């Protein structure tokens, strides 16, 4: 299992866990991933695709490092404060599918994705933020 993060501190915490064979520093969406093309059977990005964090521009890079036939799992929040980002992300996902670069396997909405840290973030008078999980297979 390999990991990439823009925070050297988070990479150090990950290194201490002893789960990763390789860890690399990279500011996702601002620079190319420091990984070879077509190397990974599965690429997962969780908790990073949202407004003010990782831009949608990282998605083609995630696709680039995935092997043909490999899977990509992407997650994002669907609460009010992330709707503009979500619309842009969905447009990019659809464009990549229309180009024949990948095929959608599934989309799963999750009502209680994560605990909200403020009332602005929460969904429908809940203490939680909603989210969505996208699964694609590279063509």
PDB file of N, CA and C in Angstrom, residues 25-132:
ATOM      1  N   UNK A  25       5.418  12.802  -0.628  1.00  0.00           N
ATOM      2  CA  UNK A  25       4.867  14.139  -0.422  1.00  0.00           C
ATOM      3  C   UNK A  25       4.481  14.726  -1.772  1.00  0.00           C
ATOM      4  N   UNK A  26       3.257  15.256  -1.858  1.00  0.00           N
ATOM      5  CA  UNK A  26       2.779  15.887  -3.084  1.00  0.00           C
ATOM      6  C   UNK A  26       1.582  16.752  -2.735  1.00  0.00           C
ATOM      7  N   UNK A  27       1.542  17.954  -3.273  1.00  0.00           N
ATOM      8  CA  UNK A  27       0.381  18.825  -3.108  1.00  0.00           C
ATOM      9  C   UNK A  27      -0.604  18.434  -4.209  1.00  0.00           C
ATOM     10  N   UNK A  28      -1.603  17.657  -3.851  1.00  0.00           N
ATOM     11  CA  UNK A  28      -2.539  17.098  -4.820  1.00  0.00           C
ATOM     12  C   UNK A  28      -3.268  18.194  -5.592  1.00  0.00           C
ATOM     13  N   UNK A  29      -3.280  18.040  -6.916  1.00  0.00           N
ATOM     14  CA  UNK A  29      -3.954  18.987  -7.785  1.00  0.00           C
ATOM     15  C   UNK A  29      -3.097  20.176  -8.172  1.00  0.00           C
ATOM     16  N   UNK A  30      -1.959  20.344  -7.528  1.00  0.00           N
ATOM     17  CA  UNK A  30      -1.073  21.460  -7.846  1.00  0.00           C
ATOM     18  C   UNK A  30       0.193  21.011  -8.559  1.00  0.00           C
ATOM     19  N   UNK A  31       0.463  19.722  -8.498  1.00  0.00           N
ATOM     20  CA  UNK A  31       1.643  19.168  -9.155  1.00  0.00           C
ATOM     21  C   UNK A  31       1.325  17.732  -9.555  1.00  0.00           C
ATOM     22  N   UNK A  32       2.042  17.207 -10.556  1.00  0.00           N
ATOM     23  CA  UNK A  32       1.787  15.816 -10.943  1.00  0.00           C
ATOM     24  C   UNK A  32       2.094  14.864  -9.788  1.00  0.00           C
ATOM     25  N   UNK A  33       1.345  13.773  -9.722  1.00  0.00           N
ATOM     26  CA  UNK A  33       1.640  12.758  -8.716  1.00  0.00           C
ATOM     27  C   UNK A  33       3.029  12.182  -8.991  1.00  0.00           C
ATOM     28  N   UNK A  34       3.849  12.000  -7.963  1.00  0.00           N
ATOM     29  CA  UNK A  34       5.203  11.462  -8.149  1.00  0.00           C
ATOM     30  C   UNK A  34       5.180   9.937  -8.265  1.00  0.00           C
ATOM     31  N   UNK A  35       4.349   9.462  -9.179  1.00  0.00           N
ATOM     32  CA  UNK A  35       4.117   8.034  -9.335  1.00  0.00           C
ATOM     33  C   UNK A  35       4.104   7.682 -10.822  1.00  0.00           C
ATOM     34  N   UNK A  36       4.512   6.467 -11.168  1.00  0.00           N
ATOM     35  CA  UNK A  36       4.516   6.068 -12.579  1.00  0.00           C
ATOM     36  C   UNK A  36       3.114   5.850 -13.135  1.00  0.00           C
ATOM     37  N   UNK A  37       2.980   6.026 -14.410  1.00  0.00           N
ATOM     38  CA  UNK A  37       1.718   5.818 -15.119  1.00  0.00           C
ATOM     39  C   UNK A  37       1.332   4.347 -15.090  1.00  0.00           C
ATOM     40  N   UNK A  38       0.046   4.075 -14.857  1.00  0.00           N
ATOM     41  CA  UNK A  38      -0.497   2.721 -14.947  1.00  0.00           C
ATOM     42  C   UNK A  38       0.067   1.727 -13.952  1.00  0.00           C
ATOM     43  N   UNK A  39       0.373   2.148 -12.760  1.00  0.00           N
ATOM     44  CA  UNK A  39       1.013   1.264 -11.770  1.00  0.00           C
ATOM     45  C   UNK A  39       0.040   0.572 -10.815  1.00  0.00           C
ATOM     46  N   UNK A  40      -1.097   1.187 -10.502  1.00  0.00           N
ATOM     47  CA  UNK A  40      -1.914   0.725  -9.379  1.00  0.00           C
ATOM     48  C   UNK A  40      -3.209   0.039  -9.811  1.00  0.00           C
ATOM     49  N   UNK A  41      -3.514  -1.061  -9.140  1.00  0.00           N
ATOM     50  CA  UNK A  41      -4.765  -1.789  -9.362  1.00  0.00           C
ATOM     51  C   UNK A  41      -5.956  -1.030  -8.793  1.00  0.00           C
ATOM     52  N   UNK A  42      -5.722  -0.261  -7.742  1.00  0.00           N
ATOM     53  CA  UNK A  42      -6.782   0.518  -7.103  1.00  0.00           C
ATOM     54  C   UNK A  42      -6.189   1.814  -6.573  1.00  0.00           C
ATOM     55  N   UNK A  43      -6.922   2.894  -6.798  1.00  0.00           N
ATOM     56  CA  UNK A  43      -6.536   4.212  -6.296  1.00  0.00           C
ATOM     57  C   UNK A  43      -7.730   4.762  -5.531  1.00  0.00           C
ATOM     58  N   UNK A  44      -7.471   5.223  -4.318  1.00  0.00           N
ATOM     59  CA  UNK A  44      -8.546   5.691  -3.435  1.00  0.00           C
ATOM     60  C   UNK A  44      -8.188   7.080  -2.922  1.00  0.00           C
ATOM     61  N   UNK A  45      -9.158   7.993  -2.971  1.00  0.00           N
ATOM     62  CA  UNK A  45      -8.991   9.306  -2.355  1.00  0.00           C
ATOM     63  C   UNK A  45     -10.206   9.548  -1.470  1.00  0.00           C
ATOM     64  N   UNK A  46      -9.950   9.681  -0.181  1.00  0.00           N
ATOM     65  CA  UNK A  46     -11.016   9.816   0.817  1.00  0.00           C
ATOM     66  C   UNK A  46     -10.732  11.046   1.673  1.00  0.00           C
ATOM     67  N   UNK A  47     -11.759  11.856   1.882  1.00  0.00           N
ATOM     68  CA  UNK A  47     -11.656  12.987   2.797  1.00  0.00           C
ATOM     69  C   UNK A  47     -10.838  14.153   2.270  1.00  0.00           C
ATOM     70  N   UNK A  48     -10.628  14.232   0.970  1.00  0.00           N
ATOM     71  CA  UNK A  48      -9.799  15.311   0.434  1.00  0.00           C
ATOM     72  C   UNK A  48     -10.479  16.099  -0.678  1.00  0.00           C
ATOM     73  N   UNK A  49     -11.383  15.487  -1.412  1.00  0.00           N
ATOM     74  CA  UNK A  49     -12.038  16.171  -2.528  1.00  0.00           C
ATOM     75  C   UNK A  49     -13.170  17.046  -2.004  1.00  0.00           C
ATOM     76  N   UNK A  50     -12.850  18.308  -1.735  1.00  0.00           N
ATOM     77  CA  UNK A  50     -13.878  19.250  -1.303  1.00  0.00           C
ATOM     78  C   UNK A  50     -13.331  20.667  -1.384  1.00  0.00           C
ATOM     79  N   UNK A  51     -14.238  21.604  -1.308  1.00  0.00           N
ATOM     80  CA  UNK A  51     -13.897  23.024  -1.389  1.00  0.00           C
ATOM     81  C   UNK A  51     -12.823  23.376  -0.366  1.00  0.00           C
ATOM     82  N   UNK A  52     -11.778  24.046  -0.826  1.00  0.00           N
ATOM     83  CA  UNK A  52     -10.709  24.471   0.066  1.00  0.00           C
ATOM     84  C   UNK A  52      -9.691  23.404   0.395  1.00  0.00           C
ATOM     85  N   UNK A  53      -9.850  22.221  -0.195  1.00  0.00           N
ATOM     86  CA  UNK A  53      -8.881  21.156   0.069  1.00  0.00           C
ATOM     87  C   UNK A  53      -8.179  20.777  -1.231  1.00  0.00           C
ATOM     88  N   UNK A  54      -8.585  19.676  -1.858  1.00  0.00           N
ATOM     89  CA  UNK A  54      -7.930  19.222  -3.080  1.00  0.00           C
ATOM     90  C   UNK A  54      -8.812  19.558  -4.282  1.00  0.00           C
ATOM     91  N   UNK A  55      -8.276  20.272  -5.278  1.00  0.00           N
ATOM     92  CA  UNK A  55      -9.080  20.635  -6.438  1.00  0.00           C
ATOM     93  C   UNK A  55      -9.412  19.420  -7.316  1.00  0.00           C
ATOM     94  N   UNK A  56     -10.472  19.563  -8.082  1.00  0.00           N
ATOM     95  CA  UNK A  56     -10.900  18.491  -8.999  1.00  0.00           C
ATOM     96  C   UNK A  56      -9.810  18.120 -10.004  1.00  0.00           C
ATOM     97  N   UNK A  57      -8.885  19.034 -10.250  1.00  0.00           N
ATOM     98  CA  UNK A  57      -7.832  18.796 -11.244  1.00  0.00           C
ATOM     99  C   UNK A  57      -6.957  17.591 -10.909  1.00  0.00           C
ATOM    100  N   UNK A  58      -7.076  17.041  -9.711  1.00  0.00           N
ATOM    101  CA  UNK A  58      -6.301  15.858  -9.342  1.00  0.00           C
ATOM    102  C   UNK A  58      -6.860  14.590  -9.990  1.00  0.00           C
ATOM    103  N   UNK A  59      -8.124  14.597 -10.380  1.00  0.00           N
ATOM    104  CA  UNK A  59      -8.773  13.370 -10.869  1.00  0.00           C
ATOM    105  C   UNK A  59      -8.067  12.766 -12.081  1.00  0.00           C
ATOM    106  N   UNK A  60      -7.718  13.541 -13.119  1.00  0.00           N
ATOM    107  CA  UNK A  60      -6.979  12.928 -14.240  1.00  0.00           C
ATOM    108  C   UNK A  60      -5.639  12.315 -13.821  1.00  0.00           C
ATOM    109  N   UNK A  61      -4.994  12.897 -12.818  1.00  0.00           N
ATOM    110  CA  UNK A  61      -3.745  12.322 -12.313  1.00  0.00           C
ATOM    111  C   UNK A  61      -4.002  10.989 -11.615  1.00  0.00           C
ATOM    112  N   UNK A  62      -5.090  10.894 -10.862  1.00  0.00           N
ATOM    113  CA  UNK A  62      -5.442   9.626 -10.219  1.00  0.00           C
ATOM    114  C   UNK A  62      -5.713   8.563 -11.283  1.00  0.00           C
ATOM    115  N   UNK A  63      -6.377   8.970 -12.338  1.00  0.00           N
ATOM    116  CA  UNK A  63      -6.667   8.065 -13.452  1.00  0.00           C
ATOM    117  C   UNK A  63      -5.376   7.643 -14.149  1.00  0.00           C
ATOM    118  N   UNK A  64      -4.457   8.571 -14.323  1.00  0.00           N
ATOM    119  CA  UNK A  64      -3.177   8.279 -14.999  1.00  0.00           C
ATOM    120  C   UNK A  64      -2.399   7.171 -14.292  1.00  0.00           C
ATOM    121  N   UNK A  65      -2.363   7.173 -12.972  1.00  0.00           N
ATOM    122  CA  UNK A  65      -1.539   6.201 -12.244  1.00  0.00           C
ATOM    123  C   UNK A  65      -2.237   4.850 -12.056  1.00  0.00           C
ATOM    124  N   UNK A  66      -3.505   4.760 -12.454  1.00  0.00           N
ATOM    125  CA  UNK A  66      -4.273   3.522 -12.337  1.00  0.00           C
ATOM    126  C   UNK A  66      -4.036   2.640 -13.557  1.00  0.00           C
ATOM    127  N   UNK A  67      -3.890   1.335 -13.336  1.00  0.00           N
ATOM    128  CA  UNK A  67      -3.740   0.384 -14.438  1.00  0.00           C
ATOM    129  C   UNK A  67      -5.031   0.295 -15.242  1.00  0.00           C
ATOM    130  N   UNK A  68      -4.938   0.005 -16.549  1.00  0.00           N
ATOM    131  CA  UNK A  68      -6.164  -0.303 -17.297  1.00  0.00           C
ATOM    132  C   UNK A  68      -6.882  -1.479 -16.630  1.00  0.00           C
ATOM    133  N   UNK A  69      -8.180  -1.325 -16.423  1.00  0.00           N
ATOM    134  CA  UNK A  69      -8.963  -2.331 -15.712  1.00  0.00           C
ATOM    135  C   UNK A  69      -8.970  -2.133 -14.208  1.00  0.00           C
ATOM    136  N   UNK A  70      -8.141  -1.202 -13.727  1.00  0.00           N
ATOM    137  CA  UNK A  70      -8.064  -0.913 -12.297  1.00  0.00           C
ATOM    138  C   UNK A  70      -9.228  -0.040 -11.840  1.00  0.00           C
ATOM    139  N   UNK A  71      -9.363   0.062 -10.542  1.00  0.00           N
ATOM    140  CA  UNK A  71     -10.490   0.782  -9.949  1.00  0.00           C
ATOM    141  C   UNK A  71     -10.052   2.080  -9.285  1.00  0.00           C
ATOM    142  N   UNK A  72     -10.935   3.069  -9.350  1.00  0.00           N
ATOM    143  CA  UNK A  72     -10.739   4.344  -8.660  1.00  0.00           C
ATOM    144  C   UNK A  72     -11.942   4.578  -7.777  1.00  0.00           C
ATOM    145  N   UNK A  73     -11.687   4.893  -6.528  1.00  0.00           N
ATOM    146  CA  UNK A  73     -12.741   5.203  -5.569  1.00  0.00           C
ATOM    147  C   UNK A  73     -12.510   6.627  -5.089  1.00  0.00           C
ATOM    148  N   UNK A  74     -13.524   7.480  -5.292  1.00  0.00           N
ATOM    149  CA  UNK A  74     -13.435   8.881  -4.923  1.00  0.00           C
ATOM    150  C   UNK A  74     -14.596   9.226  -4.001  1.00  0.00           C
ATOM    151  N   UNK A  75     -14.331  10.035  -2.998  1.00  0.00           N
ATOM    152  CA  UNK A  75     -15.400  10.431  -2.080  1.00  0.00           C
ATOM    153  C   UNK A  75     -15.400  11.940  -1.928  1.00  0.00           C
ATOM    154  N   UNK A  76     -16.570  12.488  -1.650  1.00  0.00           N
ATOM    155  CA  UNK A  76     -16.682  13.901  -1.330  1.00  0.00           C
ATOM    156  C   UNK A  76     -17.935  14.140  -0.504  1.00  0.00           C
ATOM    157  N   UNK A  77     -18.000  15.317   0.071  1.00  0.00           N
ATOM    158  CA  UNK A  77     -19.172  15.702   0.857  1.00  0.00           C
ATOM    159  C   UNK A  77     -20.246  16.255  -0.076  1.00  0.00           C
ATOM    160  N   UNK A  78     -21.504  16.101   0.321  1.00  0.00           N
ATOM    161  CA  UNK A  78     -22.618  16.625  -0.480  1.00  0.00           C
ATOM    162  C   UNK A  78     -23.429  17.656   0.286  1.00  0.00           C
ATOM    163  N   UNK A  79     -22.848  18.211   1.330  1.00  0.00           N
ATOM    164  CA  UNK A  79     -23.559  19.218   2.117  1.00  0.00           C
ATOM    165  C   UNK A  79     -23.551  20.560   1.383  1.00  0.00           C
ATOM    166  N   UNK A  80     -24.342  21.500   1.871  1.00  0.00           N
ATOM    167  CA  UNK A  80     -24.561  22.789   1.214  1.00  0.00           C
ATOM    168  C   UNK A  80     -23.262  23.526   0.911  1.00  0.00           C
ATOM    169  N   UNK A  81     -22.312  23.519   1.821  1.00  0.00           N
ATOM    170  CA  UNK A  81     -21.076  24.276   1.621  1.00  0.00           C
ATOM    171  C   UNK A  81     -20.163  23.669   0.561  1.00  0.00           C
ATOM    172  N   UNK A  82     -20.485  22.483   0.063  1.00  0.00           N
ATOM    173  CA  UNK A  82     -19.643  21.826  -0.938  1.00  0.00           C
ATOM    174  C   UNK A  82     -20.366  21.632  -2.276  1.00  0.00           C
ATOM    175  N   UNK A  83     -21.562  22.190  -2.435  1.00  0.00           N
ATOM    176  CA  UNK A  83     -22.361  21.935  -3.639  1.00  0.00           C
ATOM    177  C   UNK A  83     -21.723  22.463  -4.921  1.00  0.00           C
ATOM    178  N   UNK A  84     -21.091  23.623  -4.877  1.00  0.00           N
ATOM    179  CA  UNK A  84     -20.442  24.169  -6.071  1.00  0.00           C
ATOM    180  C   UNK A  84     -19.281  23.268  -6.498  1.00  0.00           C
ATOM    181  N   UNK A  85     -18.483  22.830  -5.552  1.00  0.00           N
ATOM    182  CA  UNK A  85     -17.383  21.907  -5.829  1.00  0.00           C
ATOM    183  C   UNK A  85     -17.934  20.593  -6.384  1.00  0.00           C
ATOM    184  N   UNK A  86     -18.985  20.097  -5.768  1.00  0.00           N
ATOM    185  CA  UNK A  86     -19.591  18.835  -6.177  1.00  0.00           C
ATOM    186  C   UNK A  86     -20.056  18.898  -7.634  1.00  0.00           C
ATOM    187  N   UNK A  87     -20.674  20.002  -8.036  1.00  0.00           N
ATOM    188  CA  UNK A  87     -21.141  20.162  -9.416  1.00  0.00           C
ATOM    189  C   UNK A  87     -19.961  20.126 -10.391  1.00  0.00           C
ATOM    190  N   UNK A  88     -18.873  20.792 -10.039  1.00  0.00           N
ATOM    191  CA  UNK A  88     -17.673  20.790 -10.887  1.00  0.00           C
ATOM    192  C   UNK A  88     -17.079  19.386 -10.966  1.00  0.00           C
ATOM    193  N   UNK A  89     -17.002  18.707  -9.833  1.00  0.00           N
ATOM    194  CA  UNK A  89     -16.465  17.345  -9.797  1.00  0.00           C
ATOM    195  C   UNK A  89     -17.312  16.411 -10.649  1.00  0.00           C
ATOM    196  N   UNK A  90     -18.623  16.465 -10.496  1.00  0.00           N
ATOM    197  CA  UNK A  90     -19.501  15.584 -11.266  1.00  0.00           C
ATOM    198  C   UNK A  90     -19.356  15.843 -12.759  1.00  0.00           C
ATOM    199  N   UNK A  91     -19.199  17.108 -13.154  1.00  0.00           N
ATOM    200  CA  UNK A  91     -18.969  17.426 -14.563  1.00  0.00           C
ATOM    201  C   UNK A  91     -17.700  16.787 -15.075  1.00  0.00           C
ATOM    202  N   UNK A  92     -16.635  16.830 -14.286  1.00  0.00           N
ATOM    203  CA  UNK A  92     -15.367  16.226 -14.683  1.00  0.00           C
ATOM    204  C   UNK A  92     -15.488  14.704 -14.782  1.00  0.00           C
ATOM    205  N   UNK A  93     -16.173  14.095 -13.809  1.00  0.00           N
ATOM    206  CA  UNK A  93     -16.346  12.637 -13.830  1.00  0.00           C
ATOM    207  C   UNK A  93     -17.106  12.213 -15.084  1.00  0.00           C
ATOM    208  N   UNK A  94     -18.156  12.942 -15.418  1.00  0.00           N
ATOM    209  CA  UNK A  94     -18.951  12.635 -16.612  1.00  0.00           C
ATOM    210  C   UNK A  94     -18.146  12.844 -17.890  1.00  0.00           C
ATOM    211  N   UNK A  95     -17.343  13.894 -17.949  1.00  0.00           N
ATOM    212  CA  UNK A  95     -16.501  14.151 -19.126  1.00  0.00           C
ATOM    213  C   UNK A  95     -15.521  12.997 -19.354  1.00  0.00           C
ATOM    214  N   UNK A  96     -14.889  12.533 -18.292  1.00  0.00           N
ATOM    215  CA  UNK A  96     -13.940  11.422 -18.416  1.00  0.00           C
ATOM    216  C   UNK A  96     -14.638  10.151 -18.881  1.00  0.00           C
ATOM    217  N   UNK A  97     -15.880   9.961 -18.439  1.00  0.00           N
ATOM    218  CA  UNK A  97     -16.653   8.795 -18.870  1.00  0.00           C
ATOM    219  C   UNK A  97     -17.042   8.928 -20.341  1.00  0.00           C
ATOM    220  N   UNK A  98     -17.467  10.116 -20.754  1.00  0.00           N
ATOM    221  CA  UNK A  98     -17.834  10.347 -22.159  1.00  0.00           C
ATOM    222  C   UNK A  98     -16.636  10.179 -23.087  1.00  0.00           C
ATOM    223  N   UNK A  99     -15.449  10.468 -22.598  1.00  0.00           N
ATOM    224  CA  UNK A  99     -14.218  10.296 -23.381  1.00  0.00           C
ATOM    225  C   UNK A  99     -13.795   8.830 -23.456  1.00  0.00           C
ATOM    226  N   UNK A 100     -14.496   7.964 -22.718  1.00  0.00           N
ATOM    227  CA  UNK A 100     -14.169   6.536 -22.731  1.00  0.00           C
ATOM    228  C   UNK A 100     -12.953   6.174 -21.913  1.00  0.00           C
ATOM    229  N   UNK A 101     -12.557   7.044 -20.986  1.00  0.00           N
ATOM    230  CA  UNK A 101     -11.370   6.783 -20.175  1.00  0.00           C
ATOM    231  C   UNK A 101     -11.655   5.891 -18.982  1.00  0.00           C
ATOM    232  N   UNK A 102     -12.919   5.901 -18.550  1.00  0.00           N
ATOM    233  CA  UNK A 102     -13.327   5.023 -17.459  1.00  0.00           C
ATOM    234  C   UNK A 102     -14.822   4.790 -17.537  1.00  0.00           C
ATOM    235  N   UNK A 103     -15.283   3.797 -16.797  1.00  0.00           N
ATOM    236  CA  UNK A 103     -16.712   3.479 -16.744  1.00  0.00           C
ATOM    237  C   UNK A 103     -17.156   3.486 -15.289  1.00  0.00           C
ATOM    238  N   UNK A 104     -18.331   4.066 -15.063  1.00  0.00           N
ATOM    239  CA  UNK A 104     -18.852   4.113 -13.699  1.00  0.00           C
ATOM    240  C   UNK A 104     -19.276   2.716 -13.259  1.00  0.00           C
ATOM    241  N   UNK A 105     -18.836   2.326 -12.093  1.00  0.00           N
ATOM    242  CA  UNK A 105     -19.231   1.054 -11.488  1.00  0.00           C
ATOM    243  C   UNK A 105     -20.405   1.301 -10.550  1.00  0.00           C
ATOM    244  N   UNK A 106     -20.290   2.347  -9.728  1.00  0.00           N
ATOM    245  CA  UNK A 106     -21.372   2.661  -8.796  1.00  0.00           C
ATOM    246  C   UNK A 106     -21.213   4.061  -8.229  1.00  0.00           C
ATOM    247  N   UNK A 107     -22.335   4.574  -7.760  1.00  0.00           N
ATOM    248  CA  UNK A 107     -22.375   5.819  -6.996  1.00  0.00           C
ATOM    249  C   UNK A 107     -23.245   5.535  -5.787  1.00  0.00           C
ATOM    250  N   UNK A 108     -22.728   5.815  -4.617  1.00  0.00           N
ATOM    251  CA  UNK A 108     -23.497   5.557  -3.400  1.00  0.00           C
ATOM    252  C   UNK A 108     -23.539   6.809  -2.538  1.00  0.00           C
ATOM    253  N   UNK A 109     -24.741   7.307  -2.313  1.00  0.00           N
ATOM    254  CA  UNK A 109     -24.908   8.446  -1.418  1.00  0.00           C
ATOM    255  C   UNK A 109     -24.969   7.933   0.015  1.00  0.00           C
ATOM    256  N   UNK A 110     -24.348   8.709   0.914  1.00  0.00           N
ATOM    257  CA  UNK A 110     -24.279   8.334   2.327  1.00  0.00           C
ATOM    258  C   UNK A 110     -24.837   9.504   3.143  1.00  0.00           C
ATOM    259  N   UNK A 111     -25.944   9.268   3.813  1.00  0.00           N
ATOM    260  CA  UNK A 111     -26.622  10.332   4.548  1.00  0.00           C
ATOM    261  C   UNK A 111     -25.784  10.850   5.716  1.00  0.00           C
ATOM    262  N   UNK A 112     -25.226   9.958   6.489  1.00  0.00           N
ATOM    263  CA  UNK A 112     -24.418  10.358   7.643  1.00  0.00           C
ATOM    264  C   UNK A 112     -22.949  10.041   7.353  1.00  0.00           C
ATOM    265  N   UNK A 113     -22.361  10.855   6.502  1.00  0.00           N
ATOM    266  CA  UNK A 113     -20.992  10.649   6.032  1.00  0.00           C
ATOM    267  C   UNK A 113     -19.974  10.898   7.143  1.00  0.00           C
ATOM    268  N   UNK A 114     -20.095  12.066   7.766  1.00  0.00           N
ATOM    269  CA  UNK A 114     -19.184  12.401   8.857  1.00  0.00           C
ATOM    270  C   UNK A 114     -19.847  13.389   9.796  1.00  0.00           C
ATOM    271  N   UNK A 115     -19.367  13.450  11.003  1.00  0.00           N
ATOM    272  CA  UNK A 115     -19.901  14.366  12.012  1.00  0.00           C
ATOM    273  C   UNK A 115     -19.583  15.800  11.603  1.00  0.00           C
ATOM    274  N   UNK A 116     -20.593  16.655  11.623  1.00  0.00           N
ATOM    275  CA  UNK A 116     -20.418  18.069  11.287  1.00  0.00           C
ATOM    276  C   UNK A 116     -19.679  18.786  12.412  1.00  0.00           C
ATOM    277  N   UNK A 117     -18.872  19.763  12.041  1.00  0.00           N
ATOM    278  CA  UNK A 117     -18.167  20.546  13.051  1.00  0.00           C
ATOM    279  C   UNK A 117     -18.874  21.871  13.331  1.00  0.00           C
ATOM    280  N   UNK A 118     -19.888  22.196  12.493  1.00  0.00           N
ATOM    281  CA  UNK A 118     -20.680  23.406  12.727  1.00  0.00           C
ATOM    282  C   UNK A 118     -22.076  23.217  12.146  1.00  0.00           C
ATOM    283  N   UNK A 119     -23.011  24.049  12.568  1.00  0.00           N
ATOM    284  CA  UNK A 119     -24.372  23.979  12.046  1.00  0.00           C
ATOM    285  C   UNK A 119     -24.447  24.276  10.569  1.00  0.00           C
ATOM    286  N   UNK A 120     -23.527  25.096  10.049  1.00  0.00           N
ATOM    287  CA  UNK A 120     -23.499  25.414   8.624  1.00  0.00           C
ATOM    288  C   UNK A 120     -23.212  24.187   7.772  1.00  0.00           C
ATOM    289  N   UNK A 121     -22.418  23.281   8.286  1.00  0.00           N
ATOM    290  CA  UNK A 121     -22.026  22.094   7.527  1.00  0.00           C
ATOM    291  C   UNK A 121     -23.091  21.016   7.524  1.00  0.00           C
ATOM    292  N   UNK A 122     -23.878  20.936   8.564  1.00  0.00           N
ATOM    293  CA  UNK A 122     -24.786  19.804   8.732  1.00  0.00           C
ATOM    294  C   UNK A 122     -25.895  19.790   7.680  1.00  0.00           C
ATOM    295  N   UNK A 123     -26.508  18.633   7.545  1.00  0.00           N
ATOM    296  CA  UNK A 123     -27.531  18.395   6.539  1.00  0.00           C
ATOM    297  C   UNK A 123     -28.874  18.154   7.218  1.00  0.00           C
ATOM    298  N   UNK A 124     -29.896  18.872   6.815  1.00  0.00           N
ATOM    299  CA  UNK A 124     -31.276  18.650   7.257  1.00  0.00           C
ATOM    300  C   UNK A 124     -31.396  18.497   8.774  1.00  0.00           C
ATOM    301  N   UNK A 125     -30.975  19.496   9.508  1.00  0.00           N
ATOM    302  CA  UNK A 125     -31.072  19.508  10.970  1.00  0.00           C
ATOM    303  C   UNK A 125     -30.442  18.294  11.639  1.00  0.00           C
ATOM    304  N   UNK A 126     -29.420  17.778  11.035  1.00  0.00           N
ATOM    305  CA  UNK A 126     -28.698  16.633  11.574  1.00  0.00           C
ATOM    306  C   UNK A 126     -27.349  17.123  12.092  1.00  0.00           C
ATOM    307  N   UNK A 127     -26.697  16.325  12.877  1.00  0.00           N
ATOM    308  CA  UNK A 127     -25.338  16.638  13.321  1.00  0.00           C
ATOM    309  C   UNK A 127     -24.301  16.079  12.347  1.00  0.00           C
ATOM    310  N   UNK A 128     -24.771  15.626  11.193  1.00  0.00           N
ATOM    311  CA  UNK A 128     -23.898  14.964  10.236  1.00  0.00           C
ATOM    312  C   UNK A 128     -23.869  15.674   8.889  1.00  0.00           C
ATOM    313  N   UNK A 129     -22.804  15.413   8.157  1.00  0.00           N
ATOM    314  CA  UNK A 129     -22.627  15.871   6.780  1.00  0.00           C
ATOM    315  C   UNK A 129     -22.898  14.669   5.881  1.00  0.00           C
ATOM    316  N   UNK A 130     -23.613  14.891   4.792  1.00  0.00           N
ATOM    317  CA  UNK A 130     -23.845  13.817   3.826  1.00  0.00           C
ATOM    318  C   UNK A 130     -22.656  13.731   2.867  1.00  0.00           C
ATOM    319  N   UNK A 131     -22.545  12.608   2.188  1.00  0.00           N
ATOM    320  CA  UNK A 131     -21.430  12.415   1.257  1.00  0.00           C
ATOM    321  C   UNK A 131     -21.807  11.467   0.147  1.00  0.00           C
ATOM    322  N   UNK A 132     -20.851  11.240  -0.738  1.00  0.00           N
ATOM    323  CA  UNK A 132     -21.062  10.330  -1.856  1.00  0.00           C
ATOM    324  C   UNK A 132     -19.760   9.595  -2.161  1.00  0.00           C
TER     325      UNK A 132
END
